[in-house]
Amino acid sequence: MRKNLPFISLVLGTAMLACPASGQQADRFAYAITDIQQQGPNWNYLRKLNLQTGEFGQVLLSGNDVAFLGYDATTKKQFSAPLMDDRYGNTINAAFGTGVAAMAFDKKNNRLYYSPMLIDQLRYIDLKTMKVFYVTDRPFTGKPQKSSDQGNIVTRMVIASDGNGYAMTNDGTQLIKFTTNKKLEITDLGSIADDQANKGISVHNSCSSYGGDMIADDNGNLYVFSARNNVFRINIESKIATHLGAVSGLPNGFTINGAAVTDDNKIVVASAVQGGSLFTVDAKTLVASTYTIAGTVWQTSDLANGNLLVSGAAAKGGTTIDLISSNGPANSGDGKISIYPNPITNNQFVIQFNQLEAGGYTVQVTDVMGRQVLQQVVNVGGENQSQTIRISPSASRGIYLVKVIDQGSKIVYNTKVVLQ
């Protein structure tokens, strides 16, 4: 029989803890994990949500069958006998055994990747055949024993703009990448770092930042919507989390547990505890509006589709999504000034001057709050010239602004850099 796992509700944020891609048509649906009971707490059933009509479909996969025989993801052969686990017994056989709160839709291969909350294993559903494949020859997080504070449980997952899957533990100490091509690779990218501008709201904090879901944009960023409705942008390359704010306009007690991008570049969010309504969130303002649902509204532990959030181009209806980006300079200096490497390693970078007018130039480095971290005068002789700029080892990891000012106090170059 299926075991009752009451503390799963904590992972989903249902109880208080202590303290589109280019060239492809946008998805007009999202996959949803629900219970078979409308108000049930067991997240074992896969449905499809039509984002045009607002209607939940019938159950596509019942994931609580402990006699289920899945397929080995390496050999592609069906298991010949039921599996057995020291902790969860035959529950490990059930496709969604121990509940699911993290899944990602791989549009290219028509697969739905996911991980059971308490079982350290990556799995995927082949949506053409509805066969379920288990990755049994390697762990997912490498931590099969789930901690009592639920910090090392994976509750966020998405396919990013680079085609790879990314999953994140509740406590943000593990960002895991997995490939979606024929050769499966799972890589632990390490811990997420807080941007110094987060004003005390940490991506690692259990009271503000556990649970929820994750989406991706078209510019190499991930967005965590926590169960406590806080939003963080995570640059995949730098692994720095910037707190963007909290979603407003949601009713009291609403916890964001599922998130997916709509075809008009908004984010639809669902709750595992409030099944009365869904909401759409404006990506620029983080203001939520009621999303009209036709028929039964199911409490939902996760949502997933193949849409990417458009971060810098015109969205449908002529709206531009102005999301902060650390990729590339805000002022290129007409190609006469450049910086490398970016992200910055070893607390130093090189600024390249290319045939600038001779004279003294001031290099200023400030944090995102405008506080000066460094100021240095560089005498340029008019030819190609490089200058190494060293930042204090005590500087926090995060985003910094670099400006170059000429003799007439004119800003001739400015850019954002990431200090790793």
Coordinates of C-alpha atoms in Angstrom, one line a residue:
M1 CA 0.0 0.0 0.0
R2 CA 1.1 3.6 -0.5
K3 CA 2.6 5.1 2.6
N4 CA 1.2 8.3 4.0
L5 CA 4.0 11.0 4.0
P6 CA 2.5 13.9 6.0
F7 CA 5.6 16.0 6.0
I8 CA 5.4 16.5 2.2
S9 CA 3.0 19.3 2.9
L10 CA 5.8 21.2 4.5
V11 CA 7.9 21.0 1.4
L12 CA 5.1 22.4 -0.6
G13 CA 4.7 25.3 1.7
T14 CA 1.3 24.2 3.0
A15 CA 2.4 24.4 6.6
M16 CA 4.6 26.9 8.4
L17 CA 8.3 25.9 8.8
A18 CA 10.2 26.9 11.9
C19 CA 11.0 30.5 11.6
P20 CA 8.7 30.8 -25.7
A21 CA 11.7 29.5 -27.6
S22 CA 12.8 31.1 -30.9
G23 CA 11.3 29.5 -33.9
Q24 CA 8.7 27.4 -32.0
Q25 CA 5.1 28.0 -31.4
A26 CA 4.3 28.8 -27.8
D27 CA 2.7 26.1 -25.7
R28 CA -0.9 26.9 -24.8
F29 CA -1.0 24.3 -22.1
A30 CA 0.8 23.2 -19.0
Y31 CA 1.2 19.8 -17.3
A32 CA 0.0 19.7 -13.7
I33 CA 0.6 17.4 -10.8
T34 CA -2.6 16.9 -8.6
D35 CA -4.2 14.4 -6.4
I36 CA -7.2 12.3 -7.4
Q37 CA -9.2 14.1 -4.7
Q38 CA -9.8 17.8 -5.4
Q39 CA -8.6 18.8 -2.0
G40 CA -6.2 15.9 -1.5
P41 CA -2.6 16.3 -0.3
N42 CA -1.0 13.4 -2.3
W43 CA 0.7 14.6 -5.5
N44 CA 0.6 11.5 -7.7
Y45 CA -1.6 12.3 -10.7
L46 CA -0.7 13.9 -14.0
R47 CA -3.1 16.2 -15.8
K48 CA -3.0 18.8 -18.5
L49 CA -4.2 22.4 -18.1
N50 CA -5.5 24.1 -21.2
L51 CA -4.2 27.7 -20.9
Q52 CA -6.7 28.9 -23.5
T53 CA -9.9 27.6 -21.9
G54 CA -8.7 27.3 -18.3
E55 CA -9.8 23.7 -18.1
F56 CA -8.0 20.8 -16.4
G57 CA -8.1 17.6 -18.3
Q58 CA -8.6 14.0 -17.2
V59 CA -5.8 12.0 -15.5
L60 CA -3.0 11.2 -18.0
L61 CA -1.0 9.0 -15.6
S62 CA -1.9 7.5 -12.2
G63 CA 1.5 7.5 -10.4
N64 CA 0.6 5.8 -7.2
D65 CA 0.6 2.1 -8.3
V66 CA 3.3 0.3 -6.3
A67 CA 3.0 -2.7 -8.7
F68 CA 4.0 -0.5 -11.6
L69 CA 7.0 -1.8 -13.7
G70 CA 8.9 1.1 -15.2
Y71 CA 11.8 1.1 -17.7
D72 CA 15.5 1.5 -17.1
A73 CA 16.6 4.8 -18.7
T74 CA 20.0 3.3 -19.7
T75 CA 19.0 0.0 -21.2
K76 CA 15.5 1.2 -22.2
K77 CA 14.2 -2.2 -21.1
Q78 CA 11.3 -2.7 -18.7
F79 CA 12.2 -4.0 -15.2
S80 CA 11.5 -7.7 -15.0
A81 CA 10.5 -7.5 -11.3
P82 CA 9.3 -4.9 -8.8
L83 CA 12.0 -2.8 -7.2
M84 CA 12.5 -2.6 -3.4
D85 CA 13.9 0.3 -1.3
D86 CA 15.3 0.1 2.2
R87 CA 13.4 3.3 3.2
Y88 CA 10.2 3.3 1.2
G89 CA 9.7 -0.4 0.3
N90 CA 7.7 -1.0 -2.9
T91 CA 6.6 2.6 -3.0
I92 CA 9.8 3.1 -5.2
N93 CA 8.0 1.3 -8.0
A94 CA 5.2 3.9 -8.2
A95 CA 5.9 6.4 -11.0
F96 CA 5.1 9.3 -8.6
G97 CA 6.0 7.5 -5.5
T98 CA 6.4 9.8 -2.4
G99 CA 4.8 12.6 -4.4
V100 CA 6.2 15.0 -7.0
A101 CA 6.8 18.7 -6.7
A102 CA 9.4 19.2 -9.5
M103 CA 9.0 18.5 -13.2
A104 CA 10.1 20.0 -16.5
F105 CA 8.7 19.6 -20.0
D106 CA 11.4 18.8 -22.6
K107 CA 9.6 20.0 -25.7
K108 CA 12.3 18.9 -28.2
N109 CA 12.1 15.2 -27.1
N110 CA 8.5 15.3 -25.9
R111 CA 9.5 14.1 -22.4
L112 CA 8.4 15.1 -19.0
Y113 CA 11.4 15.0 -16.5
Y114 CA 10.7 14.8 -12.8
S115 CA 12.0 13.6 -9.4
P116 CA 10.0 12.1 -6.6
M117 CA 10.4 14.2 -3.5
L118 CA 11.9 11.7 -1.2
I119 CA 13.6 9.3 -3.7
D120 CA 17.0 10.5 -5.0
Q121 CA 16.3 9.7 -8.6
L122 CA 15.7 11.4 -11.9
R123 CA 12.9 10.0 -14.0
Y124 CA 11.1 10.9 -17.2
I125 CA 7.9 10.1 -19.0
D126 CA 8.0 9.5 -22.8
L127 CA 4.8 11.4 -23.7
K128 CA 4.5 9.5 -27.0
T129 CA 4.2 6.1 -25.3
M130 CA 3.6 7.2 -21.7
K131 CA 6.3 4.8 -20.7
V132 CA 8.2 5.9 -17.5
F133 CA 12.0 5.7 -17.4
Y134 CA 14.0 5.6 -14.1
V135 CA 17.7 6.6 -14.0
T136 CA 19.0 3.8 -11.7
D137 CA 22.7 3.9 -12.5
R138 CA 23.5 7.2 -10.8
P139 CA 22.0 9.4 -8.1
F140 CA 20.3 12.7 -8.7
T141 CA 21.5 14.8 -5.7
G142 CA 23.8 12.3 -4.2
K143 CA 21.9 12.7 -0.9
P144 CA 19.4 9.8 -0.6
Q145 CA 18.8 10.5 3.1
K146 CA 16.5 13.6 3.1
S147 CA 17.1 16.0 5.9
S148 CA 14.6 16.7 8.6
D149 CA 14.5 20.4 7.6
Q150 CA 13.7 19.2 4.0
G151 CA 16.5 21.4 2.7
N152 CA 18.0 18.8 0.3
I153 CA 14.7 17.9 -1.3
V154 CA 14.3 18.9 -5.0
T155 CA 11.2 21.0 -5.5
R156 CA 12.1 23.2 -8.5
M157 CA 12.9 22.0 -12.1
V158 CA 12.9 23.5 -15.6
I159 CA 14.4 23.1 -19.1
A160 CA 16.4 26.2 -19.8
S161 CA 17.2 28.1 -23.0
D162 CA 20.4 26.0 -23.5
G163 CA 18.3 22.8 -23.8
N164 CA 19.5 21.4 -20.5
G165 CA 17.4 20.6 -17.5
Y166 CA 18.1 22.4 -14.1
A167 CA 16.9 21.3 -10.7
M168 CA 17.3 23.0 -7.4
T169 CA 17.1 21.9 -3.8
N170 CA 14.9 23.7 -1.3
D171 CA 17.9 25.2 0.5
G172 CA 19.6 26.3 -2.7
T173 CA 22.9 24.5 -1.9
Q174 CA 22.6 22.3 -5.0
L175 CA 21.9 23.5 -8.5
I176 CA 21.9 20.4 -10.7
K177 CA 22.2 20.3 -14.4
F178 CA 21.1 17.3 -16.5
T179 CA 21.3 16.8 -20.3
T180 CA 18.3 15.9 -22.4
N181 CA 20.1 14.3 -25.3
K182 CA 21.0 10.7 -25.9
K183 CA 23.9 10.7 -23.5
L184 CA 22.5 11.6 -20.1
E185 CA 24.8 13.5 -17.8
I186 CA 24.0 14.8 -14.3
T187 CA 26.2 17.5 -12.9
D188 CA 26.1 19.2 -9.5
L189 CA 26.9 22.8 -10.2
G190 CA 27.2 23.7 -6.5
S191 CA 25.5 26.2 -4.3
I192 CA 23.6 29.3 -5.2
A193 CA 25.0 32.6 -3.9
D194 CA 22.9 35.5 -2.7
D195 CA 23.3 38.8 -4.5
Q196 CA 24.6 41.4 -2.1
A197 CA 21.6 43.6 -2.9
N198 CA 19.0 41.2 -1.6
K199 CA 18.6 43.1 1.6
G200 CA 18.6 40.1 3.9
I201 CA 16.1 38.0 1.9
S202 CA 18.2 34.9 1.2
V203 CA 17.5 32.2 -1.4
H204 CA 18.6 29.8 1.4
N205 CA 16.1 30.9 4.0
S206 CA 13.4 28.3 4.8
C207 CA 10.8 30.8 5.9
S208 CA 11.0 32.9 2.6
S209 CA 12.5 30.8 -0.1
Y210 CA 11.7 27.0 0.1
G211 CA 9.4 25.1 -2.2
G212 CA 7.6 26.6 -5.2
D213 CA 8.6 26.2 -8.8
M214 CA 11.1 27.4 -11.4
I215 CA 10.8 28.8 -14.9
A216 CA 13.5 30.0 -17.4
D217 CA 14.0 32.9 -19.7
D218 CA 15.6 33.2 -23.2
N219 CA 18.7 34.8 -21.8
G220 CA 20.3 32.2 -19.6
N221 CA 18.4 32.9 -16.4
L222 CA 16.2 30.8 -14.0
Y223 CA 13.4 32.3 -11.9
V224 CA 12.4 30.7 -8.6
F225 CA 8.9 31.4 -7.4
S226 CA 9.0 30.2 -3.8
A227 CA 6.1 28.8 -1.8
R228 CA 6.2 32.0 0.2
N229 CA 5.7 33.9 -3.1
N230 CA 9.2 35.5 -3.3
V231 CA 10.8 35.7 -6.7
F232 CA 14.5 35.2 -7.4
R233 CA 16.4 35.5 -10.7
I234 CA 19.4 33.1 -10.9
N235 CA 22.0 33.5 -13.6
I236 CA 23.0 30.0 -14.6
E237 CA 26.6 31.0 -15.3
S238 CA 27.3 33.0 -12.1
K239 CA 24.9 31.0 -9.9
I240 CA 23.9 34.3 -8.2
A241 CA 20.4 34.7 -7.0
T242 CA 18.9 38.2 -7.1
H243 CA 15.7 38.9 -5.1
L244 CA 13.2 40.6 -7.5
G245 CA 10.4 41.0 -4.9
A246 CA 7.3 39.3 -3.8
V247 CA 4.2 38.6 -5.9
S248 CA 1.4 40.9 -4.8
G249 CA -2.4 40.5 -5.4
L250 CA -2.6 36.9 -4.1
P251 CA -5.1 36.0 -1.4
N252 CA -3.9 35.3 2.2
G253 CA -2.7 31.8 2.5
F254 CA -2.0 31.3 -1.2
T255 CA 1.3 29.5 -1.7
I256 CA 2.9 29.4 -5.1
N257 CA 3.7 25.7 -5.8
G258 CA 3.5 25.6 -9.6
A259 CA 4.5 28.1 -12.2
A260 CA 4.6 28.1 -16.0
V261 CA 4.9 30.8 -18.8
T262 CA 1.8 31.5 -20.9
D263 CA 1.8 32.2 -24.6
D264 CA 1.4 36.0 -23.9
N265 CA 4.5 36.0 -21.7
K266 CA 2.9 36.0 -18.3
I267 CA 3.4 33.5 -15.5
V268 CA 0.4 31.3 -14.4
V269 CA 0.8 30.2 -10.8
A270 CA -1.1 27.5 -8.9
S271 CA -1.3 26.5 -5.2
A272 CA -1.2 23.2 -3.5
V273 CA -3.4 24.5 -0.7
Q274 CA -5.8 26.8 -2.3
G275 CA -7.7 25.1 -5.1
G276 CA -10.3 27.8 -5.6
S277 CA -8.4 29.8 -8.3
L278 CA -5.2 30.2 -10.3
F279 CA -3.5 33.5 -11.0
T280 CA -1.4 35.1 -13.7
V281 CA 1.6 37.2 -12.7
D282 CA 2.9 40.1 -14.7
A283 CA 6.6 39.4 -15.3
K284 CA 7.5 43.1 -15.0
T285 CA 5.5 44.2 -12.0
L286 CA 5.0 40.9 -10.2
V287 CA 1.3 41.8 -9.7
A288 CA -1.1 38.8 -9.8
S289 CA -4.5 38.7 -11.5
T290 CA -7.2 36.1 -11.2
Y291 CA -7.0 33.4 -14.0
T292 CA -10.4 32.2 -15.1
I293 CA -10.8 28.5 -14.8
A294 CA -13.5 26.4 -16.5
G295 CA -14.8 23.5 -14.5
T296 CA -13.0 21.9 -11.5
V297 CA -9.9 23.6 -10.1
W298 CA -7.4 21.2 -8.8
Q299 CA -4.9 22.0 -6.1
T300 CA -1.5 21.6 -7.8
S301 CA 2.0 20.9 -6.6
D302 CA 3.7 21.7 -9.9
L303 CA 3.2 23.1 -13.4
A304 CA 5.5 22.7 -16.5
N305 CA 5.5 23.6 -20.2
G306 CA 8.0 24.4 -22.8
N307 CA 7.7 28.2 -22.9
L308 CA 10.6 30.5 -22.0
L309 CA 10.0 34.0 -20.5
V310 CA 10.9 36.6 -23.1
S311 CA 13.4 38.8 -21.3
G312 CA 14.5 41.6 -23.7
A313 CA 12.4 41.5 -26.8
A314 CA 8.9 42.8 -27.6
A315 CA 6.3 40.5 -26.1
K316 CA 2.9 39.8 -27.5
G317 CA 0.9 43.1 -27.6
G318 CA 4.0 45.3 -27.9
T319 CA 5.0 45.1 -24.3
T320 CA 8.7 45.0 -23.5
I321 CA 9.7 42.9 -20.5
D322 CA 12.5 44.9 -18.8
L323 CA 14.3 42.3 -16.7
I324 CA 17.6 43.2 -15.2
S325 CA 20.4 41.4 -17.0
S326 CA 24.1 41.1 -16.3
N327 CA 24.9 39.9 -19.8
G328 CA 26.8 42.4 -21.9
P329 CA 27.6 46.1 -21.6
A330 CA 25.0 48.8 -21.3
N331 CA 27.4 51.1 -23.2
S332 CA 29.9 49.4 -25.5
G333 CA 32.2 52.4 -25.8
D334 CA 32.1 52.1 -29.6
G335 CA 34.2 49.0 -29.3
K336 CA 37.2 51.0 -27.9
I337 CA 36.8 49.6 -24.4
S338 CA 36.1 46.1 -23.3
I339 CA 36.3 44.0 -20.1
Y340 CA 37.2 40.3 -19.6
P341 CA 36.6 37.9 -18.0
N342 CA 32.9 38.4 -17.1
P343 CA 32.0 36.8 -14.8
I344 CA 35.1 37.9 -12.8
T345 CA 37.3 35.3 -11.3
N346 CA 40.0 35.6 -8.7
N347 CA 38.7 39.1 -7.8
Q348 CA 40.3 40.8 -10.9
F349 CA 39.5 41.7 -14.4
V350 CA 41.3 43.2 -17.4
I351 CA 40.0 46.4 -19.1
Q352 CA 41.2 46.8 -22.7
F353 CA 41.6 50.3 -24.2
N354 CA 41.7 50.3 -28.0
Q355 CA 43.1 53.5 -29.6
L356 CA 41.4 55.9 -27.2
E357 CA 42.5 59.5 -27.1
A358 CA 45.5 59.8 -24.8
G359 CA 44.9 61.0 -21.2
G360 CA 43.8 60.0 -17.8
Y361 CA 40.7 57.9 -17.4
T362 CA 39.0 57.0 -14.2
V363 CA 37.7 53.5 -13.6
Q364 CA 34.9 53.3 -11.0
V365 CA 33.4 50.1 -9.6
T366 CA 30.2 50.3 -7.6
D367 CA 27.7 47.9 -6.2
V368 CA 24.1 47.9 -7.4
M369 CA 23.2 50.2 -4.5
G370 CA 25.6 52.8 -5.9
R371 CA 28.2 52.4 -3.2
Q372 CA 31.7 52.8 -4.5
V373 CA 33.9 49.7 -4.2
L374 CA 36.9 50.9 -6.2
Q375 CA 38.2 54.0 -8.1
Q376 CA 41.4 54.0 -10.1
V377 CA 43.0 56.3 -12.6
V378 CA 44.5 54.8 -15.7
N379 CA 46.8 56.8 -17.9
V380 CA 46.2 55.8 -21.5
G381 CA 48.8 56.6 -24.1
G382 CA 46.6 56.4 -27.2
E383 CA 47.6 52.9 -28.4
N384 CA 46.1 49.6 -27.5
Q385 CA 46.5 49.2 -23.7
S386 CA 45.4 46.7 -21.1
Q387 CA 45.0 47.4 -17.4
T388 CA 44.4 44.8 -14.6
I389 CA 41.8 46.0 -12.0
R390 CA 41.8 44.2 -8.7
I391 CA 38.8 44.1 -6.4
S392 CA 39.2 43.6 -2.7
P393 CA 38.9 39.9 -1.6
S394 CA 36.4 41.1 1.0
A395 CA 33.9 42.2 -1.7
S396 CA 30.7 40.1 -1.8
R397 CA 29.9 38.0 -4.8
G398 CA 27.2 39.6 -6.9
I399 CA 26.6 42.2 -9.6
Y400 CA 28.7 45.3 -9.9
L401 CA 28.7 48.3 -12.2
V402 CA 31.9 49.4 -14.0
K403 CA 32.2 52.9 -15.4
V404 CA 35.0 54.6 -17.3
I405 CA 35.1 58.4 -17.1
D406 CA 37.2 60.6 -19.4
Q407 CA 39.1 63.9 -18.5
G408 CA 35.9 65.9 -19.1
S409 CA 33.9 63.9 -16.6
K410 CA 32.0 62.2 -19.4
I411 CA 31.1 58.5 -19.0
V412 CA 32.5 56.8 -22.0
Y413 CA 31.8 53.2 -21.0
N414 CA 29.6 51.4 -18.5
T415 CA 28.7 47.8 -18.0
K416 CA 27.6 45.2 -15.5
V417 CA 29.9 42.5 -14.3
V418 CA 29.4 39.5 -12.1
L419 CA 31.9 38.8 -9.3
Q420 CA 32.1 35.0 -8.6

